[in-house]
mmCIF file of C-alpha atoms in Angstrom:
data_model
loop_
_atom_site.group_PDB
_atom_site.id
_atom_site.type_symbol
_atom_site.label_atom_id
_atom_site.label_comp_id
_atom_site.label_asym_id
_atom_site.label_seq_id
_atom_site.Cartn_x
_atom_site.Cartn_y
_atom_site.Cartn_z
ATOM 1 C CA UNK A 24 67.250 58.484 293.473
ATOM 2 C CA UNK A 25 64.895 59.301 290.631
ATOM 3 C CA UNK A 26 62.107 56.564 289.528
ATOM 4 C CA UNK A 27 64.291 56.490 285.931
ATOM 5 C CA UNK A 28 67.249 55.723 288.258
ATOM 6 C CA UNK A 29 65.554 53.188 290.070
ATOM 7 C CA UNK A 30 64.631 51.185 286.848
ATOM 8 C CA UNK A 31 68.291 51.597 285.437
ATOM 9 C CA UNK A 32 69.321 49.943 288.635
ATOM 10 C CA UNK A 33 67.229 47.535 288.812
ATOM 11 C CA UNK A 34 68.000 46.615 285.274
ATOM 12 C CA UNK A 35 71.859 46.207 286.273
ATOM 13 C CA UNK A 36 71.414 44.210 289.250
ATOM 14 C CA UNK A 37 69.386 41.512 287.357
ATOM 15 C CA UNK A 38 71.921 41.962 283.995
ATOM 16 C CA UNK A 39 74.318 41.015 287.146
ATOM 17 C CA UNK A 40 72.859 38.004 287.879
ATOM 18 C CA UNK A 41 72.313 37.040 284.682
ATOM 19 C CA UNK A 42 75.597 37.582 283.863
ATOM 20 C CA UNK A 43 77.371 36.658 286.669
ATOM 21 C CA UNK A 44 81.221 36.975 287.949
ATOM 22 C CA UNK A 45 82.639 34.961 284.780
ATOM 23 C CA UNK A 46 81.589 34.185 281.154
ATOM 24 C CA UNK A 47 83.007 33.449 277.783
ATOM 25 C CA UNK A 48 84.410 35.658 274.891
ATOM 26 C CA UNK A 49 85.442 34.056 271.907
ATOM 27 C CA UNK A 50 86.040 34.278 268.612
ATOM 28 C CA UNK A 51 85.275 30.308 267.736
ATOM 29 C CA UNK A 52 81.837 30.613 267.413
ATOM 30 C CA UNK A 53 81.890 32.343 264.490
ATOM 31 C CA UNK A 54 84.633 30.007 262.847
ATOM 32 C CA UNK A 55 82.650 27.063 263.494
ATOM 33 C CA UNK A 56 80.126 25.464 261.195
ATOM 34 C CA UNK A 57 76.306 25.922 262.494
ATOM 35 C CA UNK A 58 76.432 22.144 263.589
ATOM 36 C CA UNK A 59 79.942 22.135 265.491
ATOM 37 C CA UNK A 60 78.961 25.637 266.979
ATOM 38 C CA UNK A 61 75.488 24.268 268.166
ATOM 39 C CA UNK A 62 77.077 21.413 270.330
ATOM 40 C CA UNK A 63 80.282 24.271 270.779
ATOM 41 C CA UNK A 64 77.258 26.359 272.586
ATOM 42 C CA UNK A 65 75.627 23.101 274.741
ATOM 43 C CA UNK A 66 78.924 22.076 276.019
ATOM 44 C CA UNK A 67 80.123 25.525 277.377
ATOM 45 C CA UNK A 68 76.031 25.700 278.766
ATOM 46 C CA UNK A 69 76.357 22.471 280.090
ATOM 47 C CA UNK A 70 80.219 23.679 281.995
ATOM 48 C CA UNK A 71 78.006 26.241 284.004
ATOM 49 C CA UNK A 72 79.339 28.861 281.367
ATOM 50 C CA UNK A 73 76.422 31.772 282.063
ATOM 51 C CA UNK A 74 77.295 33.806 278.839
ATOM 52 C CA UNK A 75 78.846 34.148 275.850
ATOM 53 C CA UNK A 76 79.994 37.140 273.665
ATOM 54 C CA UNK A 77 80.762 36.907 270.109
ATOM 55 C CA UNK A 78 82.492 39.556 267.697
ATOM 56 C CA UNK A 79 80.862 41.259 265.140
ATOM 57 C CA UNK A 80 84.605 41.497 262.883
ATOM 58 C CA UNK A 81 84.811 42.291 259.166
ATOM 59 C CA UNK A 82 83.940 38.625 257.551
ATOM 60 C CA UNK A 83 82.044 37.318 260.693
ATOM 61 C CA UNK A 84 78.998 35.430 260.946
ATOM 62 C CA UNK A 85 76.068 38.632 261.051
ATOM 63 C CA UNK A 86 75.325 39.296 264.457
ATOM 64 C CA UNK A 87 71.557 38.817 264.767
ATOM 65 C CA UNK A 88 71.499 36.062 262.659
ATOM 66 C CA UNK A 89 74.593 34.626 264.821
ATOM 67 C CA UNK A 90 73.254 35.381 267.730
ATOM 68 C CA UNK A 91 69.585 33.462 267.300
ATOM 69 C CA UNK A 92 71.509 30.448 266.078
ATOM 70 C CA UNK A 93 73.301 30.222 269.437
ATOM 71 C CA UNK A 94 70.454 31.081 271.807
ATOM 72 C CA UNK A 95 67.920 28.413 269.716
ATOM 73 C CA UNK A 96 70.649 25.999 270.330
ATOM 74 C CA UNK A 97 70.436 26.552 274.078
ATOM 75 C CA UNK A 98 68.069 26.968 276.910
ATOM 76 C CA UNK A 99 70.062 28.951 279.365
ATOM 77 C CA UNK A 100 73.077 30.998 277.850
ATOM 78 C CA UNK A 101 73.385 34.455 277.354
ATOM 79 C CA UNK A 102 74.668 35.666 274.573
ATOM 80 C CA UNK A 103 76.533 39.017 274.193
ATOM 81 C CA UNK A 104 77.259 40.815 270.916
ATOM 82 C CA UNK A 105 80.865 42.299 271.858
ATOM 83 C CA UNK A 106 80.351 43.776 269.538
ATOM 84 C CA UNK A 107 77.367 45.179 267.073
ATOM 85 C CA UNK A 108 79.061 47.113 264.789
ATOM 86 C CA UNK A 109 76.975 50.278 264.378
ATOM 87 C CA UNK A 110 78.711 51.046 260.835
ATOM 88 C CA UNK A 111 76.942 47.481 259.662
ATOM 89 C CA UNK A 112 73.150 48.398 260.014
ATOM 90 C CA UNK A 113 71.076 51.521 260.394
ATOM 91 C CA UNK A 114 70.021 52.400 263.615
ATOM 92 C CA UNK A 115 66.695 51.167 263.100
ATOM 93 C CA UNK A 116 67.614 48.055 262.097
ATOM 94 C CA UNK A 117 69.985 47.502 265.070
ATOM 95 C CA UNK A 118 66.926 48.986 267.457
ATOM 96 C CA UNK A 119 64.547 46.379 265.615
ATOM 97 C CA UNK A 120 66.744 43.520 265.152
ATOM 98 C CA UNK A 121 67.574 43.573 269.158
ATOM 99 C CA UNK A 122 63.581 43.916 270.039
ATOM 100 C CA UNK A 123 62.305 40.784 267.948
ATOM 101 C CA UNK A 124 65.494 38.629 269.233
ATOM 102 C CA UNK A 125 64.481 39.717 272.983
ATOM 103 C CA UNK A 126 60.960 39.585 271.902
ATOM 104 C CA UNK A 127 61.864 35.546 270.942
ATOM 105 C CA UNK A 128 64.717 34.773 274.083
ATOM 106 C CA UNK A 129 63.637 36.961 276.913
ATOM 107 C CA UNK A 130 66.325 38.012 279.397
ATOM 108 C CA UNK A 131 69.063 35.957 277.367
ATOM 109 C CA UNK A 132 70.142 38.904 274.493
ATOM 110 C CA UNK A 133 72.184 41.648 275.611
ATOM 111 C CA UNK A 134 73.340 44.285 272.651
ATOM 112 C CA UNK A 135 76.662 45.115 273.196
ATOM 113 C CA UNK A 136 77.267 48.189 270.650
ATOM 114 C CA UNK A 137 80.613 50.112 269.527
ATOM 115 C CA UNK A 138 82.314 52.092 267.323
ATOM 116 C CA UNK A 139 84.565 49.993 265.414
ATOM 117 C CA UNK A 140 88.318 50.900 264.259
ATOM 118 C CA UNK A 141 89.303 53.407 261.557
ATOM 119 C CA UNK A 142 90.575 51.008 258.992
ATOM 120 C CA UNK A 143 87.339 48.854 259.157
ATOM 121 C CA UNK A 144 84.986 51.276 258.429
ATOM 122 C CA UNK A 145 85.846 52.180 254.689
ATOM 123 C CA UNK A 146 86.293 48.358 253.678
ATOM 124 C CA UNK A 147 82.186 48.123 255.497
ATOM 125 C CA UNK A 148 80.518 50.862 254.418
ATOM 126 C CA UNK A 149 82.566 53.686 252.533
ATOM 127 C CA UNK A 150 82.226 55.963 255.485
ATOM 128 C CA UNK A 151 85.151 57.837 257.345
ATOM 129 C CA UNK A 152 85.659 56.775 260.879
ATOM 130 C CA UNK A 153 85.349 60.176 262.920
ATOM 131 C CA UNK A 154 84.160 61.752 266.201
ATOM 132 C CA UNK A 155 83.023 58.311 267.376
ATOM 133 C CA UNK A 156 81.556 59.751 270.861
ATOM 134 C CA UNK A 157 79.526 62.140 268.430
ATOM 135 C CA UNK A 158 78.724 59.167 266.062
ATOM 136 C CA UNK A 159 77.398 56.621 269.000
ATOM 137 C CA UNK A 160 75.720 59.425 270.708
ATOM 138 C CA UNK A 161 73.874 60.180 267.861
ATOM 139 C CA UNK A 162 73.030 56.925 266.526
ATOM 140 C CA UNK A 163 71.743 55.727 269.782
ATOM 141 C CA UNK A 164 69.425 58.692 269.938
ATOM 142 C CA UNK A 165 67.931 57.091 266.068
ATOM 143 C CA UNK A 166 68.081 54.165 267.953
ATOM 144 C CA UNK A 167 65.264 54.885 270.615
ATOM 145 C CA UNK A 168 63.319 56.683 268.178
ATOM 146 C CA UNK A 169 63.137 54.060 266.017
ATOM 147 C CA UNK A 170 59.658 52.576 265.329
ATOM 148 C CA UNK A 171 58.628 48.830 265.678
ATOM 149 C CA UNK A 172 54.941 47.559 264.896
ATOM 150 C CA UNK A 173 55.016 44.649 266.705
ATOM 151 C CA UNK A 174 55.025 44.205 270.432
ATOM 152 C CA UNK A 175 56.983 46.674 272.471
ATOM 153 C CA UNK A 176 59.916 44.850 274.522
ATOM 154 C CA UNK A 177 62.905 45.993 276.803
ATOM 155 C CA UNK A 178 66.126 45.726 274.315
ATOM 156 C CA UNK A 179 69.261 45.585 277.199
ATOM 157 C CA UNK A 180 72.461 47.510 275.609
ATOM 158 C CA UNK A 181 75.975 48.293 276.129
ATOM 159 C CA UNK A 182 78.619 50.036 275.110
ATOM 160 C CA UNK A 183 81.869 49.136 274.486
ATOM 161 C CA UNK A 184 84.560 51.793 275.565
ATOM 162 C CA UNK A 185 87.558 52.737 276.757
ATOM 163 C CA UNK A 186 88.287 55.964 276.702
ATOM 164 C CA UNK A 187 86.797 58.917 279.670
ATOM 165 C CA UNK A 188 84.172 60.029 276.892
ATOM 166 C CA UNK A 189 82.832 56.862 275.306
ATOM 167 C CA UNK A 190 83.236 55.258 279.124
ATOM 168 C CA UNK A 191 80.635 58.430 280.380
ATOM 169 C CA UNK A 192 78.365 57.855 276.754
ATOM 170 C CA UNK A 193 78.151 54.214 278.062
ATOM 171 C CA UNK A 194 76.874 55.057 281.896
ATOM 172 C CA UNK A 195 74.440 57.539 280.910
ATOM 173 C CA UNK A 196 73.025 55.987 277.782
ATOM 174 C CA UNK A 197 72.978 52.114 278.401
ATOM 175 C CA UNK A 198 73.673 49.310 280.989
ATOM 176 C CA UNK A 199 77.452 50.006 281.206
ATOM 177 C CA UNK A 200 80.741 49.682 279.361
ATOM 178 C CA UNK A 201 82.175 46.081 277.766
ATOM 179 C CA UNK A 202 86.247 47.061 277.804
ATOM 180 C CA UNK A 203 88.331 45.413 275.555
ATOM 181 C CA UNK A 204 92.262 44.625 274.948
ATOM 182 C CA UNK A 205 92.704 46.210 278.768
ATOM 183 C CA UNK A 206 95.112 45.294 281.983
ATOM 184 C CA UNK A 207 93.352 45.294 285.226
ATOM 185 C CA UNK A 208 94.030 49.313 285.695
ATOM 186 C CA UNK A 209 91.823 50.253 283.603
ATOM 187 C CA UNK A 210 89.105 48.378 285.268
ATOM 188 C CA UNK A 211 89.872 51.146 288.013
ATOM 189 C CA UNK A 212 89.566 53.917 285.220
ATOM 190 C CA UNK A 213 86.325 52.555 283.988
ATOM 191 C CA UNK A 214 84.270 51.940 287.388
ATOM 192 C CA UNK A 215 85.341 55.695 288.085
ATOM 193 C CA UNK A 216 83.951 57.118 284.408
ATOM 194 C CA UNK A 217 80.737 55.315 284.428
ATOM 195 C CA UNK A 218 79.949 55.374 288.550
ATOM 196 C CA UNK A 219 78.966 52.872 290.996
ATOM 197 C CA UNK A 220 75.633 51.826 289.219
ATOM 198 C CA UNK A 221 76.510 50.654 285.942
ATOM 199 C CA UNK A 222 77.416 47.441 284.557
ATOM 200 C CA UNK A 223 81.273 46.980 283.633
ATOM 201 C CA UNK A 224 81.601 43.962 281.326
ATOM 202 C CA UNK A 225 85.439 43.391 280.748
ATOM 203 C CA UNK A 226 87.089 41.224 278.454
ATOM 204 C CA UNK A 227 90.345 39.879 279.753
ATOM 205 C CA UNK A 228 92.420 37.256 277.363
ATOM 206 C CA UNK A 229 94.158 34.617 278.748
ATOM 207 C CA UNK A 230 96.796 31.414 277.692
ATOM 208 C CA UNK A 231 96.561 28.279 279.608
ATOM 209 C CA UNK A 232 100.220 27.320 279.904
ATOM 210 C CA UNK A 233 102.689 28.525 282.459
ATOM 211 C CA UNK A 234 106.197 28.259 279.920
ATOM 212 C CA UNK A 235 106.928 32.369 279.555
ATOM 213 C CA UNK A 236 108.008 32.003 276.337
ATOM 214 C CA UNK A 237 105.501 29.454 274.800
ATOM 215 C CA UNK A 238 102.541 31.187 276.467
ATOM 216 C CA UNK A 239 103.831 34.863 275.548
ATOM 217 C CA UNK A 240 104.324 33.927 271.802
ATOM 218 C CA UNK A 241 100.813 32.797 272.164
ATOM 219 C CA UNK A 242 100.103 36.272 273.413
ATOM 220 C CA UNK A 243 101.577 37.941 270.746
ATOM 221 C CA UNK A 244 100.037 36.547 268.342
ATOM 222 C CA UNK A 245 97.076 37.665 269.849
ATOM 223 C CA UNK A 246 98.128 41.361 270.399
ATOM 224 C CA UNK A 247 99.741 41.958 266.863
ATOM 225 C CA UNK A 248 96.210 43.046 265.327
ATOM 226 C CA UNK A 249 95.466 45.230 267.763
ATOM 227 C CA UNK A 250 98.387 47.219 268.566
ATOM 228 C CA UNK A 251 98.049 48.193 265.193
ATOM 229 C CA UNK A 252 95.210 50.017 265.784
ATOM 230 C CA UNK A 253 95.154 53.193 267.414
ATOM 231 C CA UNK A 254 92.474 53.334 269.675
ATOM 232 C CA UNK A 255 93.795 50.342 271.536
ATOM 233 C CA UNK A 256 97.149 51.896 271.419
ATOM 234 C CA UNK A 257 96.047 55.057 272.055
ATOM 235 C CA UNK A 258 93.871 53.460 275.170
ATOM 236 C CA UNK A 259 97.556 51.701 276.778
ATOM 237 C CA UNK A 260 99.457 55.312 276.372
ATOM 238 C CA UNK A 261 96.508 56.847 278.543
ATOM 239 C CA UNK A 262 97.672 54.237 280.926
ATOM 240 C CA UNK A 263 100.650 55.095 281.081
ATOM 241 C CA UNK A 264 102.183 52.789 278.507
ATOM 242 C CA UNK A 265 105.858 53.759 276.570
ATOM 243 C CA UNK A 266 105.909 53.804 272.514
ATOM 244 C CA UNK A 267 108.601 51.138 273.357
ATOM 245 C CA UNK A 268 105.999 48.794 275.055
ATOM 246 C CA UNK A 269 103.315 48.682 272.603
ATOM 247 C CA UNK A 270 105.982 48.441 269.381
ATOM 248 C CA UNK A 271 107.149 45.328 268.027
ATOM 249 C CA UNK A 272 104.802 43.266 269.147
ATOM 250 C CA UNK A 273 104.552 44.142 272.791
ATOM 251 C CA UNK A 274 107.306 43.970 275.556
ATOM 252 C CA UNK A 275 107.142 41.644 278.093
ATOM 253 C CA UNK A 276 105.667 43.877 280.682
ATOM 254 C CA UNK A 277 102.980 44.835 278.142
ATOM 255 C CA UNK A 278 101.962 40.669 277.225
ATOM 256 C CA UNK A 279 101.829 39.919 280.758
ATOM 257 C CA UNK A 280 99.342 43.048 281.635
ATOM 258 C CA UNK A 281 97.059 42.132 278.576
ATOM 259 C CA UNK A 282 97.060 38.694 278.392
ATOM 260 C CA UNK A 283 96.920 36.426 281.956
ATOM 261 C CA UNK A 284 99.081 33.102 281.877
ATOM 262 C CA UNK A 285 99.663 30.632 283.674
ATOM 263 C CA UNK A 286 98.109 27.535 285.266
ATOM 264 C CA UNK A 287 94.277 27.651 286.765
ATOM 265 C CA UNK A 288 95.036 29.331 289.513
ATOM 266 C CA UNK A 289 97.308 32.228 287.752
ATOM 267 C CA UNK A 290 93.916 33.007 285.658
ATOM 268 C CA UNK A 291 91.869 32.818 288.418
ATOM 269 C CA UNK A 292 93.872 35.970 290.110
ATOM 270 C CA UNK A 293 93.408 37.848 287.296
ATOM 271 C CA UNK A 294 90.177 37.681 286.927
ATOM 272 C CA UNK A 295 89.771 38.449 290.557
ATOM 273 C CA UNK A 296 91.750 41.522 290.722
ATOM 274 C CA UNK A 297 89.246 42.731 288.012
ATOM 275 C CA UNK A 298 86.731 42.501 290.434
ATOM 276 C CA UNK A 299 88.560 44.288 293.197
ATOM 277 C CA UNK A 300 89.219 46.902 291.004
ATOM 278 C CA UNK A 301 85.344 47.244 290.198
ATOM 279 C CA UNK A 302 84.548 44.545 287.299
ATOM 280 C CA UNK A 303 80.964 42.752 287.518
ATOM 281 C CA UNK A 304 81.569 40.282 284.800
ATOM 282 C CA UNK A 305 85.346 39.170 283.711
ATOM 283 C CA UNK A 306 84.281 37.408 280.147
ATOM 284 C CA UNK A 307 87.647 34.953 279.749
ATOM 285 C CA UNK A 308 88.850 34.901 275.692
ATOM 286 C CA UNK A 309 91.173 31.813 275.766
ATOM 287 C CA UNK A 310 93.716 32.163 273.250
ATOM 288 C CA UNK A 311 95.024 28.379 272.612
ATOM 289 C CA UNK A 312 99.032 27.986 271.906
ATOM 290 C CA UNK A 313 97.733 25.267 269.413
ATOM 291 C CA UNK A 314 95.753 27.371 267.234
ATOM 292 C CA UNK A 315 93.965 24.492 265.729
ATOM 293 C CA UNK A 316 93.229 22.542 268.443
ATOM 294 C CA UNK A 317 89.853 22.047 269.788
ATOM 295 C CA UNK A 318 88.019 25.498 271.273
ATOM 296 C CA UNK A 319 86.244 23.829 274.315
ATOM 297 C CA UNK A 320 89.642 21.990 275.579
ATOM 298 C CA UNK A 321 90.434 24.365 277.848
ATOM 299 C CA UNK A 322 87.504 25.238 279.118
ATOM 300 C CA UNK A 323 86.860 22.102 280.435
ATOM 301 C CA UNK A 324 90.102 23.074 282.874
ATOM 302 C CA UNK A 325 88.806 26.421 283.798
ATOM 303 C CA UNK A 326 85.308 25.868 284.095
ATOM 304 C CA UNK A 327 85.608 24.417 287.996
ATOM 305 C CA UNK A 328 87.814 26.814 288.747
ATOM 306 C CA UNK A 329 86.179 30.175 287.489
ATOM 307 C CA UNK A 330 82.692 29.313 287.494
ATOM 308 C CA UNK A 331 82.652 27.975 291.251
ATOM 309 C CA UNK A 332 81.178 29.660 293.801
ATOM 310 C CA UNK A 333 83.777 32.260 295.850
#
């Protein structure tokens, strides 16, 4: 093992400890006003949640401003963009935004980077979504060369990755991979592609409801936008799912594979399966049956089962 490999491995071990086995992935923070969002983050922290993953979607809060708000409101919580869109800012702005936050909140910010989706890019930047792996590699090169006049700090990063080439890049050029909208079989694939020593942080959607009809209706409401995006649909095809499974909001089998549902024990079993297949960290995205209900309610039920030591 080379010195550089040892250093990366030490960083991965550190971040495995910081993230813990389970965290929260949430759209709720970006939908709340600032005061309510601060209260939401503080309660998650009080429940023992070690990490909060937040999106940067079209129309959402700017990711560095948003992350700073959450970090300032809490004392220990790790904030991780899942993901910061590389089309939303140039590589120097991305690198230096991360540096500023990592200096202000050492060890509490993990920069997730991703290439986003083909329909979104023209609306955001006027660019064309093509050659995503090559684009990401070039972007990382430019980030690594970005000048910075303030204090030098470590800026840990992780890449959103689904296909084998992006997963390989994630293992080579970052701490590891953050797959989103994946069944458990993808976790086995991801672990193989990124290697045994990289960080694997997997998003898992979950509905805390035991009635199949109710749970699947909530799950399909969540899944619709993703099944219409080629990168997610193509990833499912690589895993062996058929067009008939992907069409019409998803077959029952696909819905059940993408969204865990049932009681707390059922959600815990899905998390355990990701860990068994090689995930270091599983960030749970709670899909509420009542979309207007409190964003924290389910986590008051889930935290004891999902966050207790195993």
